């Protein structure tokens, strides 16, 4: 039987061999944290390699994702469907072992990491999901939700601001089943971190309300296990285990230096490392006794079987709750959702009402929320402005069965990343909200939601210069366009309550795609629609106002500018100019429709076109065509009442009408 050091050396060997073969990668962290990973994965982690997605498994997040070979090594060694051929194919096209862990590529990878700090923030979301699900479903002595979230993180994660945001909240939430290992090796890319990172990290986390275990030798299995036992015994606070490690451990000439961080060790150093570690095996060779000791499939099956037996006992006492738990963890919406949500939208269409679409969003939440116990979300200290609190909102800090609302405080980046973790965990549809202009603070987490992808609904209000007196620092002009550039992100900018409800419905139904919902501060009128028009809203663009005769021109608009387009069309009609108005709440989705439908909305024969949106205009050129016009806002806003700003920037009926006339004249 090999000793524990040799079990850890299997991680070191696979990591340095894979990085060397790829001629790129990061061997230092896997070699430094190998002893911690061995103790965690072989003796403490609750998982089943044969069924990586069973609901009550522990979650493991490699926040310092550049050390991806550590994760791939333990997945391979534990018996996941990640054969040695994939380890050999590290960082190559179409492999399951990309340079940084990517959710959905290899089994057992719980989230995509690499942008430092976001992994720990995702983990906070996962641990919050576990806590809220436990409050909801654990009853009558049945503990069907009872698992830990484990995190590896490094100095870089701790320097990133998002980790401060998320870890502060984790302490407030009392996430006792969140346990993080800090790889305290004192090295980053530029060298020894004491030149730029001298924070008292343990004191900082204690101030957050964490249990902090200081001074653990990250190469001593006994100390590591003692720290884990202490962490698991604390039920009311998350735990940070401060583990002193040597980066590149085992490399006789490079360990403890930045030389091991982000480059292969080199053939000569790898040979020397093998001798130093006593690892007398060829590259990518794992001896049978070590492979057998690592294999977790049998133990994993036993753990899952025991849980499923407990779950069936739970079902015998709480059949309805058991069915609800399974539905929520599958990500499916409740039975009858489609019919009921369509009825709600039809009712909203019949009622009318002129309101700001941020209020329309709240109307949709109040209508859909009671149907969706999996809905969870909150705002970055703007609940009263974002209108994210609905009639059934209950603070998750109350610890009740109904907890579904999160007060995130002023933490836009952490909020979005935590919601990514909530969605990844399963059992929830998360939403998060702030002013649109502050989506920049959360930008990388929004991008990550689309890259993963995960169903996360980003709610943004105060969407343009219509914000008014708060001025250009709060008035987004480029933000909608920039969000539309993110692949796989559905971006909606609705024009009234009905379009807002349809946008919410589509977001809730988009199981594998995140959504950005863009809402106004200012009031907007209800738009009349036929049943056919109502049905077409969900296609991203449709003819809202059909010209009485053959249209002379088209006006394409989104959000608050649809009102402007309709008024301009009515003015032009009184002068004998026939104009159709196209509402385009989601141009990306519209472009995914079949060619026949797109032609019915934007006939190629009508080349006199005007596009109007209170934001940067460049992206609309393809909709306007060579002889059309785009009216937008291509400079920063100003501090003034909204009505004055719209006039100042040319977003007026007169200007739109004149642009239509000019386009018609050019097309004659």
XYZ file of C-alpha atoms in Angstrom:
668
model
C 0.000 0.000 0.000
C 1.415 3.358 -1.011
C 1.705 6.095 1.593
C -0.390 9.250 1.433
C 2.412 11.267 -0.092
C 2.406 8.958 -3.106
C -1.354 9.415 -3.515
C -0.750 13.160 -3.666
C 2.231 12.651 -5.961
C -0.109 11.063 -8.496
C -1.728 14.510 -8.831
C 1.667 16.178 -9.105
C 2.895 13.775 -11.759
C -0.205 13.964 -13.922
C -0.222 17.760 -13.647
C 3.395 18.317 -14.598
C 3.221 15.714 -17.380
C 0.060 17.170 -18.932
C 1.400 20.728 -18.797
C 4.675 19.593 -20.317
C 2.931 17.744 -23.161
C 0.672 20.730 -23.878
C 3.690 23.034 -23.611
C 1.497 25.420 -21.635
C -0.372 25.531 -18.372
C 0.093 26.019 -14.649
C 1.794 23.179 -12.771
C 2.655 25.118 -9.604
C -0.728 25.225 -7.867
C -1.659 21.560 -8.502
C 1.707 20.480 -7.148
C 1.353 22.768 -4.139
C -2.235 21.854 -3.247
C -1.976 18.146 -4.060
C -1.793 17.070 -0.409
C -4.920 19.058 0.466
C -6.753 17.659 -2.550
C -5.796 14.115 -1.614
C -7.176 14.423 1.916
C -10.341 16.173 0.741
C -11.188 13.966 -2.227
C -10.211 10.598 -0.772
C -11.490 11.003 2.783
C -14.078 13.771 2.977
C -15.797 14.690 -0.279
C -19.270 13.187 -0.747
C -19.522 12.391 -4.447
C -20.244 9.597 -6.892
C -18.054 9.476 -10.012
C -20.616 7.216 -11.713
C -23.366 9.810 -11.267
C -21.776 13.262 -10.992
C -25.103 15.091 -10.819
C -26.905 13.438 -7.908
C -28.604 16.174 -5.894
C -27.034 15.795 -2.443
C -23.420 15.531 -3.548
C -20.857 17.931 -2.162
C -19.880 20.707 -4.549
C -16.218 21.373 -5.258
C -15.129 24.668 -6.814
C -11.615 25.336 -8.054
C -11.683 29.120 -7.815
C -8.001 29.378 -8.770
C -8.981 27.755 -12.052
C -5.593 28.148 -13.727
C -4.620 25.077 -11.679
C -7.116 23.042 -13.677
C -4.865 19.988 -13.881
C -5.417 19.447 -10.173
C -9.134 19.075 -10.821
C -8.696 16.945 -13.930
C -6.236 14.727 -12.057
C -8.552 14.030 -9.121
C -11.521 13.487 -11.432
C -9.554 10.965 -13.474
C -8.101 9.246 -10.419
C -11.476 9.103 -8.642
C -13.111 7.269 -11.546
C -15.050 9.936 -13.406
C -15.524 9.518 -17.143
C -12.302 11.362 -17.878
C -9.881 8.816 -19.345
C -6.133 9.196 -19.534
C -6.462 10.106 -23.209
C -8.176 13.333 -22.096
C -5.412 14.044 -19.581
C -2.915 13.636 -22.406
C -5.066 15.961 -24.519
C -4.895 18.804 -21.990
C -5.499 22.254 -23.506
C -6.164 20.861 -26.990
C -9.077 21.580 -29.323
C -12.280 19.668 -28.490
C -10.769 18.040 -25.397
C -12.659 17.649 -22.129
C -9.660 19.207 -20.400
C -9.466 22.843 -21.516
C -6.955 25.249 -20.026
C -9.391 26.378 -17.345
C -12.260 24.235 -16.026
C -15.396 24.639 -18.118
C -18.812 23.569 -16.883
C -20.300 20.923 -19.158
C -17.018 19.761 -20.670
C -15.824 17.207 -18.111
C -18.088 15.391 -15.644
C -17.592 16.635 -12.106
C -16.735 20.216 -13.080
C -19.313 22.245 -11.150
C -18.592 25.664 -12.655
C -16.381 27.476 -15.119
C -13.484 29.198 -13.397
C -10.435 31.160 -14.433
C -11.446 34.799 -13.895
C -10.111 34.936 -10.358
C -12.538 35.481 -7.516
C -15.630 34.354 -9.362
C -15.294 30.734 -8.298
C -15.557 31.591 -4.610
C -18.516 33.838 -5.437
C -20.197 30.978 -7.321
C -19.533 28.774 -4.310
C -21.276 31.269 -2.035
C -24.300 30.938 -4.309
C -24.118 27.146 -4.151
C -23.864 27.154 -0.378
C -26.741 29.635 -0.154
C -28.789 27.313 -2.364
C -28.066 24.401 -0.027
C -29.103 26.433 2.992
C -32.354 27.742 1.511
C -33.303 24.333 0.091
C -32.642 22.776 3.493
C -34.923 25.356 5.121
C -37.624 24.420 2.609
C -37.388 20.652 2.402
C -35.740 19.269 5.552
C -38.544 18.447 7.943
C -39.886 15.693 10.126
C -36.360 14.567 10.946
C -35.525 14.025 7.268
C -32.248 15.607 6.130
C -32.504 15.282 2.354
C -30.492 18.456 1.723
C -27.248 18.122 3.641
C -24.031 18.714 1.741
C -20.945 20.909 1.783
C -19.477 23.328 -0.717
C -15.680 23.156 -0.851
C -13.467 25.786 -2.453
C -9.816 26.032 -3.367
C -8.683 29.635 -3.813
C -5.435 31.508 -4.051
C -3.955 34.915 -3.401
C -5.282 36.214 -6.718
C -8.861 35.298 -5.793
C -8.453 37.134 -2.510
C -7.113 40.243 -4.218
C -10.059 40.463 -6.616
C -12.848 42.687 -5.327
C -15.576 40.184 -6.154
C -14.245 37.844 -3.459
C -14.640 40.621 -0.871
C -18.235 41.217 -1.963
C -19.205 37.547 -1.929
C -17.345 36.498 1.209
C -18.797 39.389 3.182
C -22.264 38.151 2.270
C -21.364 34.536 3.051
C -20.611 35.548 6.613
C -23.884 37.437 6.893
C -25.802 34.466 5.520
C -24.195 32.127 8.073
C -23.209 29.558 5.460
C -21.824 26.928 7.801
C -21.428 24.367 5.025
C -19.099 26.540 2.962
C -15.447 25.614 3.520
C -12.628 27.322 1.630
C -8.936 26.438 1.503
C -6.660 29.416 0.967
C -3.520 28.325 -0.887
C -1.198 30.577 1.094
C 1.962 30.099 -0.977
C 2.946 33.769 -1.193
C 3.556 33.643 -4.950
C 1.707 35.052 -7.949
C 2.740 35.663 -11.556
C 4.932 38.662 -10.745
C 6.706 36.953 -7.859
C 6.419 37.179 -4.085
C 3.074 38.763 -3.240
C 4.367 40.628 -0.192
C 5.217 43.453 -2.573
C 1.517 44.063 -3.338
C -0.593 41.857 -1.062
C -0.022 42.386 2.639
C -3.615 42.190 3.828
C -4.280 40.496 7.139
C -6.462 37.956 5.371
C -7.418 35.916 8.457
C -8.511 39.073 10.290
C -10.478 40.212 7.263
C -12.432 36.961 7.134
C -13.003 36.999 10.872
C -14.470 40.473 10.403
C -16.775 39.008 7.745
C -18.090 36.543 10.324
C -16.147 33.499 9.148
C -14.467 30.865 11.267
C -10.778 31.126 10.413
C -8.326 28.276 10.967
C -4.840 29.734 10.817
C -1.431 28.283 10.127
C -2.308 24.872 8.717
C 0.571 22.994 7.105
C -0.817 22.309 3.637
C 1.546 19.364 3.200
C 0.639 17.564 6.442
C -2.392 15.259 6.010
C -2.978 15.120 9.757
C -3.190 18.908 10.116
C -5.350 19.134 6.996
C -7.814 16.588 8.351
C -7.930 18.288 11.743
C -8.778 21.561 10.021
C -11.532 19.896 8.007
C -13.009 18.336 11.140
C -13.026 21.721 12.864
C -14.611 23.360 9.837
C -17.387 20.768 9.579
C -18.176 21.109 13.273
C -19.051 24.814 12.836
C -22.653 25.021 11.641
C -23.290 28.771 11.727
C -20.237 30.253 10.029
C -18.371 29.557 6.807
C -14.772 28.517 7.318
C -11.505 29.703 5.787
C -8.649 27.230 6.224
C -5.362 29.093 5.833
C -3.020 26.476 4.405
C 0.671 27.235 4.023
C 1.946 25.535 0.886
C 4.941 25.558 -1.420
C 4.065 26.316 -5.016
C 5.495 23.668 -7.345
C 6.139 21.356 -4.373
C 8.681 18.688 -5.293
C 10.464 20.586 -8.033
C 14.013 20.816 -6.624
C 15.086 23.882 -8.573
C 11.837 25.785 -9.097
C 9.525 25.118 -6.141
C 8.580 28.157 -4.116
C 9.052 30.517 -7.064
C 6.927 32.081 -9.784
C 8.799 29.907 -12.303
C 6.349 27.084 -11.561
C 3.229 29.213 -11.810
C 2.379 29.437 -15.493
C 4.876 27.466 -17.556
C 5.991 23.849 -18.022
C 8.773 22.733 -15.731
C 10.825 21.427 -18.650
C 11.976 17.883 -19.305
C 15.107 18.061 -17.154
C 13.277 19.563 -14.159
C 10.485 16.998 -14.454
C 13.043 14.202 -14.346
C 14.622 15.797 -11.291
C 11.189 16.211 -9.687
C 10.396 12.540 -10.219
C 13.578 11.575 -8.414
C 12.938 14.100 -5.648
C 9.409 12.788 -5.064
C 10.366 9.131 -5.400
C 7.926 8.780 -8.281
C 9.532 6.046 -10.385
C 6.939 5.815 -13.124
C 6.740 6.899 -16.737
C 4.769 9.969 -17.834
C 1.003 9.458 -17.471
C 1.531 6.128 -15.699
C -0.390 5.505 -12.473
C 0.547 2.236 -10.729
C -2.326 -0.131 -10.059
C -2.210 0.068 -6.264
C -2.431 3.876 -6.315
C -5.167 3.864 -8.937
C -7.183 1.387 -6.871
C -6.772 3.426 -3.685
C -8.008 6.551 -5.480
C -11.050 4.933 -7.148
C -14.148 6.391 -5.461
C -16.849 4.716 -7.538
C -17.782 2.047 -5.014
C -17.837 4.419 -2.051
C -19.707 6.992 -4.129
C -22.392 4.508 -5.095
C -22.817 3.558 -1.448
C -23.214 7.211 -0.434
C -25.749 7.937 -3.159
C -27.713 4.746 -2.460
C -27.943 5.658 1.211
C -29.244 9.111 0.312
C -31.810 7.715 -2.130
C -33.037 5.341 0.537
C -33.476 8.271 2.919
C -35.213 10.217 0.185
C -37.751 7.438 -0.379
C -38.480 7.422 3.348
C -38.972 11.175 3.090
C -41.333 10.589 0.153
C -43.446 8.222 2.226
C -44.046 11.039 4.733
C -44.062 14.027 2.359
C -44.956 12.800 -1.111
C -45.815 16.222 -2.482
C -42.611 17.776 -1.218
C -40.546 14.935 -2.646
C -42.096 15.435 -6.073
C -41.542 19.183 -5.793
C -37.888 18.688 -4.858
C -37.310 16.461 -7.873
C -39.062 18.911 -10.180
C -37.044 21.828 -8.946
C -33.724 20.016 -9.138
C -34.518 18.969 -12.716
C -35.022 22.609 -13.693
C -38.469 21.939 -15.127
C -41.229 24.504 -14.657
C -44.446 23.524 -12.836
C -47.194 21.638 -14.611
C -49.602 24.035 -16.265
C -47.061 26.830 -16.389
C -47.484 27.460 -20.110
C -51.247 27.811 -20.036
C -51.323 29.911 -16.876
C -48.530 32.261 -17.951
C -50.215 32.799 -21.319
C -53.496 33.558 -19.545
C -51.740 36.137 -17.374
C -50.202 37.841 -20.395
C -53.534 37.910 -22.237
C -55.148 39.460 -19.172
C -52.435 42.120 -18.984
C -53.039 42.917 -22.651
C -56.760 43.373 -22.039
C -56.271 45.567 -18.970
C -53.889 48.109 -20.428
C -52.325 50.715 -18.203
C -49.550 53.266 -18.623
C -46.613 52.591 -16.295
C -42.829 52.565 -16.254
C -41.556 49.183 -17.375
C -39.625 48.801 -14.109
C -43.086 48.731 -12.531
C -44.253 46.420 -15.315
C -41.466 44.071 -14.255
C -42.823 44.033 -10.714
C -46.309 43.387 -12.073
C -44.911 40.360 -13.902
C -43.138 39.173 -10.742
C -46.348 39.465 -8.755
C -48.188 37.468 -11.409
C -45.581 34.763 -12.050
C -43.981 34.561 -8.602
C -46.767 32.595 -6.883
C -46.424 29.939 -9.608
C -42.659 29.541 -9.116
C -41.386 28.592 -5.655
C -37.941 28.186 -7.227
C -37.694 31.905 -7.982
C -35.016 33.603 -5.863
C -33.334 36.941 -6.269
C -32.747 40.446 -5.139
C -31.223 43.811 -5.826
C -27.932 45.590 -5.186
C -29.434 47.949 -2.602
C -31.937 49.316 -5.125
C -35.027 47.256 -4.367
C -37.298 50.290 -4.251
C -35.962 51.565 -7.566
C -35.587 48.240 -9.365
C -38.984 47.028 -8.085
C -37.600 43.575 -7.368
C -39.578 42.931 -4.202
C -42.906 41.321 -5.019
C -45.850 40.379 -2.831
C -44.435 36.946 -1.950
C -40.863 38.030 -1.185
C -39.381 36.666 2.050
C -35.849 37.470 3.241
C -33.629 34.353 3.087
C -32.034 35.472 6.349
C -35.309 34.731 8.112
C -34.497 31.026 7.802
C -38.084 30.120 7.000
C -39.476 27.695 4.436
C -40.499 30.599 2.202
C -37.109 32.353 1.936
C -36.680 33.670 -1.615
C -35.349 37.226 -1.451
C -31.716 38.280 -1.061
C -30.626 41.723 0.083
C -27.283 41.858 -1.730
C -26.241 45.332 -0.660
C -24.099 47.439 -2.997
C -22.295 44.438 -4.521
C -23.195 44.225 -8.217
C -20.359 41.896 -9.278
C -20.699 39.592 -6.280
C -24.484 39.546 -6.700
C -24.364 38.372 -10.313
C -21.680 35.768 -9.596
C -23.550 34.450 -6.545
C -26.659 34.106 -8.684
C -24.623 32.106 -11.198
C -23.835 29.740 -8.326
C -27.482 29.554 -7.280
C -28.419 28.542 -10.804
C -25.604 26.019 -11.105
C -26.518 24.329 -7.850
C -30.024 23.574 -9.032
C -33.423 24.040 -7.471
C -33.636 27.757 -8.212
C -34.168 30.319 -10.932
C -32.142 33.317 -9.747
C -32.555 36.956 -10.695
C -30.444 39.975 -9.760
C -31.035 43.667 -10.280
C -29.350 47.055 -10.437
C -29.362 50.181 -12.597
C -28.358 49.407 -16.181
C -25.329 51.681 -16.018
C -23.953 49.569 -13.165
C -24.123 46.390 -15.208
C -20.527 47.325 -16.009
C -19.572 46.461 -12.436
C -21.047 42.977 -12.946
C -19.999 42.579 -16.568
C -17.683 39.599 -16.249
C -20.204 37.633 -14.180
C -22.869 38.416 -16.792
C -20.510 37.141 -19.462
C -19.835 34.036 -17.389
C -23.567 33.348 -17.067
C -23.705 33.167 -20.860
C -20.486 31.183 -21.176
C -21.475 28.536 -18.634
C -24.395 28.828 -19.546
C -26.809 29.094 -16.643
C -30.355 30.400 -16.282
C -29.724 33.683 -14.489
C -31.988 36.685 -15.057
C -30.207 40.049 -14.962
C -32.727 42.826 -14.307
C -31.604 46.335 -15.256
C -33.699 49.455 -14.752
C -33.201 53.159 -15.489
C -32.230 52.249 -19.010
C -31.334 55.500 -20.790
C -31.043 59.280 -20.611
C -34.658 59.018 -19.483
C -33.143 58.633 -16.031
C -32.961 62.410 -16.009
C -31.359 64.564 -13.376
C -28.815 62.063 -12.015
C -26.769 62.823 -15.108
C -24.287 61.017 -17.334
C -22.694 58.911 -14.573
C -26.051 57.189 -14.166
C -27.330 57.356 -17.750
C -26.411 54.318 -19.853
C -25.914 54.926 -23.556
C -23.635 52.087 -24.678
C -24.802 49.400 -22.246
C -27.694 47.801 -24.109
C -25.595 47.528 -27.260
C -22.681 46.031 -25.343
C -24.896 43.450 -23.638
C -26.272 42.440 -27.026
C -22.704 41.665 -28.104
C -22.360 38.889 -25.512
C -22.992 35.537 -27.229
C -25.826 33.436 -25.797
C -27.288 36.284 -23.721
C -30.931 37.092 -24.416
C -31.379 40.862 -24.140
C -34.922 42.292 -23.926
C -35.878 45.969 -23.923
C -39.695 45.943 -23.749
C -41.976 48.875 -24.491
C -44.856 48.266 -22.064
C -46.276 45.934 -19.438
C -47.219 43.220 -21.910
C -43.827 43.066 -23.583
C -42.264 43.100 -20.108
C -44.333 40.093 -19.057
C -43.476 38.225 -22.257
C -39.797 38.988 -21.685
C -40.019 37.626 -18.130
C -41.844 34.521 -19.362
C -39.191 33.846 -22.007
C -36.429 34.381 -19.456
C -38.017 31.955 -17.021
C -38.403 29.360 -19.753
C -34.835 29.721 -21.084
C -33.427 26.769 -19.187
C -29.935 26.974 -20.630
C -29.610 30.659 -21.395
C -29.285 33.757 -19.206
C -31.319 36.870 -19.908
C -30.909 40.606 -19.461
C -34.173 42.494 -18.974
C -33.911 46.239 -19.603
C -36.554 48.501 -18.057
C -37.384 52.223 -17.941
C -37.726 54.647 -15.100
C -40.252 56.806 -16.978
C -43.883 55.884 -17.632
C -44.814 54.334 -20.985
C -48.233 53.833 -22.598
C -49.935 50.502 -23.076
C -49.855 49.426 -26.733
C -52.912 47.765 -28.327
C -52.272 44.398 -30.024
C -54.172 41.699 -31.819
C -53.842 38.108 -30.633
C -51.455 37.435 -33.521
C -49.273 40.390 -32.534
C -49.302 39.246 -28.935
C -48.105 35.812 -29.994
C -45.288 37.322 -32.047
C -43.806 39.347 -29.182
C -41.920 36.232 -28.104
C -40.185 36.148 -31.509
C -38.179 39.234 -30.583
C -39.634 41.608 -33.170
C -43.025 42.099 -34.801
C -45.255 44.575 -36.612
C -46.901 46.579 -33.857
C -48.601 49.180 -36.051
C -49.489 48.140 -39.577
C -49.797 50.881 -42.212
C -53.345 51.241 -43.594
C -52.062 50.795 -47.105
C -48.747 49.612 -48.493
C -46.152 51.078 -46.194
C -44.000 53.896 -47.509
C -41.542 53.428 -44.680
C -40.771 51.479 -41.532
C -39.893 52.749 -38.073
C -38.073 50.214 -35.897
C -37.899 50.953 -32.181
C -37.332 49.373 -28.794
C -38.368 50.162 -25.246
C -39.393 53.736 -24.518
C -38.822 54.750 -28.126
C -41.713 52.583 -29.352
C -44.035 55.252 -27.977
C -42.098 57.833 -29.956
C -42.279 55.707 -33.108
C -46.050 55.249 -32.832
C -46.596 58.971 -32.320
C -44.388 59.777 -35.313
C -46.276 57.255 -37.470
C -49.579 58.846 -36.489
C -48.242 62.322 -37.334
C -46.972 61.106 -40.697
C -50.254 59.354 -41.418
C -52.106 62.667 -41.059
C -49.838 63.977 -43.826
C -50.600 60.993 -46.075
C -47.397 59.057 -45.344
C -48.041 55.382 -44.570
C -45.678 54.014 -41.942
C -45.517 50.649 -40.183
C -43.987 50.502 -36.713
C -41.845 47.524 -35.780
C -41.339 46.847 -32.098
C -38.004 45.074 -31.675
C -37.641 44.217 -27.971
C -35.062 41.505 -28.666
C -33.225 41.961 -31.984
C -30.939 38.991 -31.348
C -33.898 36.661 -30.950
C -35.598 38.194 -33.981
C -32.563 37.396 -36.111
C -32.870 33.749 -35.079
C -36.334 33.504 -36.665
C -36.796 31.940 -40.078
C -36.256 34.070 -43.174
C -39.951 34.098 -44.081
C -40.933 35.606 -40.755
C -38.139 38.176 -40.818
C -39.220 39.221 -44.310
C -42.831 39.609 -43.150
C -41.681 42.053 -40.459
C -38.931 43.856 -42.379
C -39.809 43.536 -46.094
C -36.703 43.957 -48.197
C -38.716 46.020 -50.699
C -39.253 48.776 -48.117
C -35.882 50.476 -47.944
C -37.083 53.722 -46.385
C -36.443 52.967 -42.737
C -35.727 54.724 -39.485
C -34.442 52.983 -36.372
C -34.725 54.806 -33.064
C -33.256 53.831 -29.699
C -31.954 55.980 -26.859
C -28.458 54.540 -27.029
C -25.475 54.143 -29.318
C -26.615 53.595 -32.870
C -23.874 51.708 -34.740
C -25.341 48.217 -34.254
C -28.609 49.231 -35.899
C -27.059 50.008 -39.301
C -27.942 46.590 -40.718
C -31.603 47.090 -39.775
C -31.725 50.573 -41.299
C -30.008 49.611 -44.530
C -28.010 51.846 -46.855
C -30.804 54.374 -47.351
C -32.274 54.376 -43.879
C -31.611 56.469 -40.808
C -30.650 55.630 -37.226
C -31.532 58.034 -34.437
C -29.663 57.338 -31.229
C -27.515 58.824 -28.521
C -23.843 58.605 -29.445
C -22.429 60.704 -26.641
C -22.785 60.794 -22.889
C -25.912 62.249 -21.346
C -26.434 65.268 -19.138
C -28.160 66.263 -15.934
C -31.637 67.580 -16.675
C -35.288 66.497 -16.603
C -35.920 63.558 -18.928
C -38.269 65.463 -21.211
C -35.634 68.110 -21.846
C -32.981 65.499 -22.511
C -35.040 63.635 -25.093
C -35.611 66.882 -26.932
C -31.965 67.907 -26.612
C -30.749 64.626 -28.120
C -33.275 64.617 -30.946
C -35.549 61.888 -29.645
C -38.691 63.741 -30.643
C -41.686 63.114 -32.843
C -40.587 65.932 -35.130
C -37.081 64.562 -35.589
C -38.229 60.982 -36.196
C -40.896 62.171 -38.635
C -38.371 64.246 -40.549
C -35.940 61.321 -40.686
C -38.706 59.196 -42.232
C -39.412 61.865 -44.838
C -35.705 62.156 -45.625
C -35.353 58.413 -46.031
C -38.389 58.246 -48.320
C -36.969 61.075 -50.423
C -33.638 59.290 -50.759
C -35.417 56.144 -51.888
C -37.467 57.829 -54.594
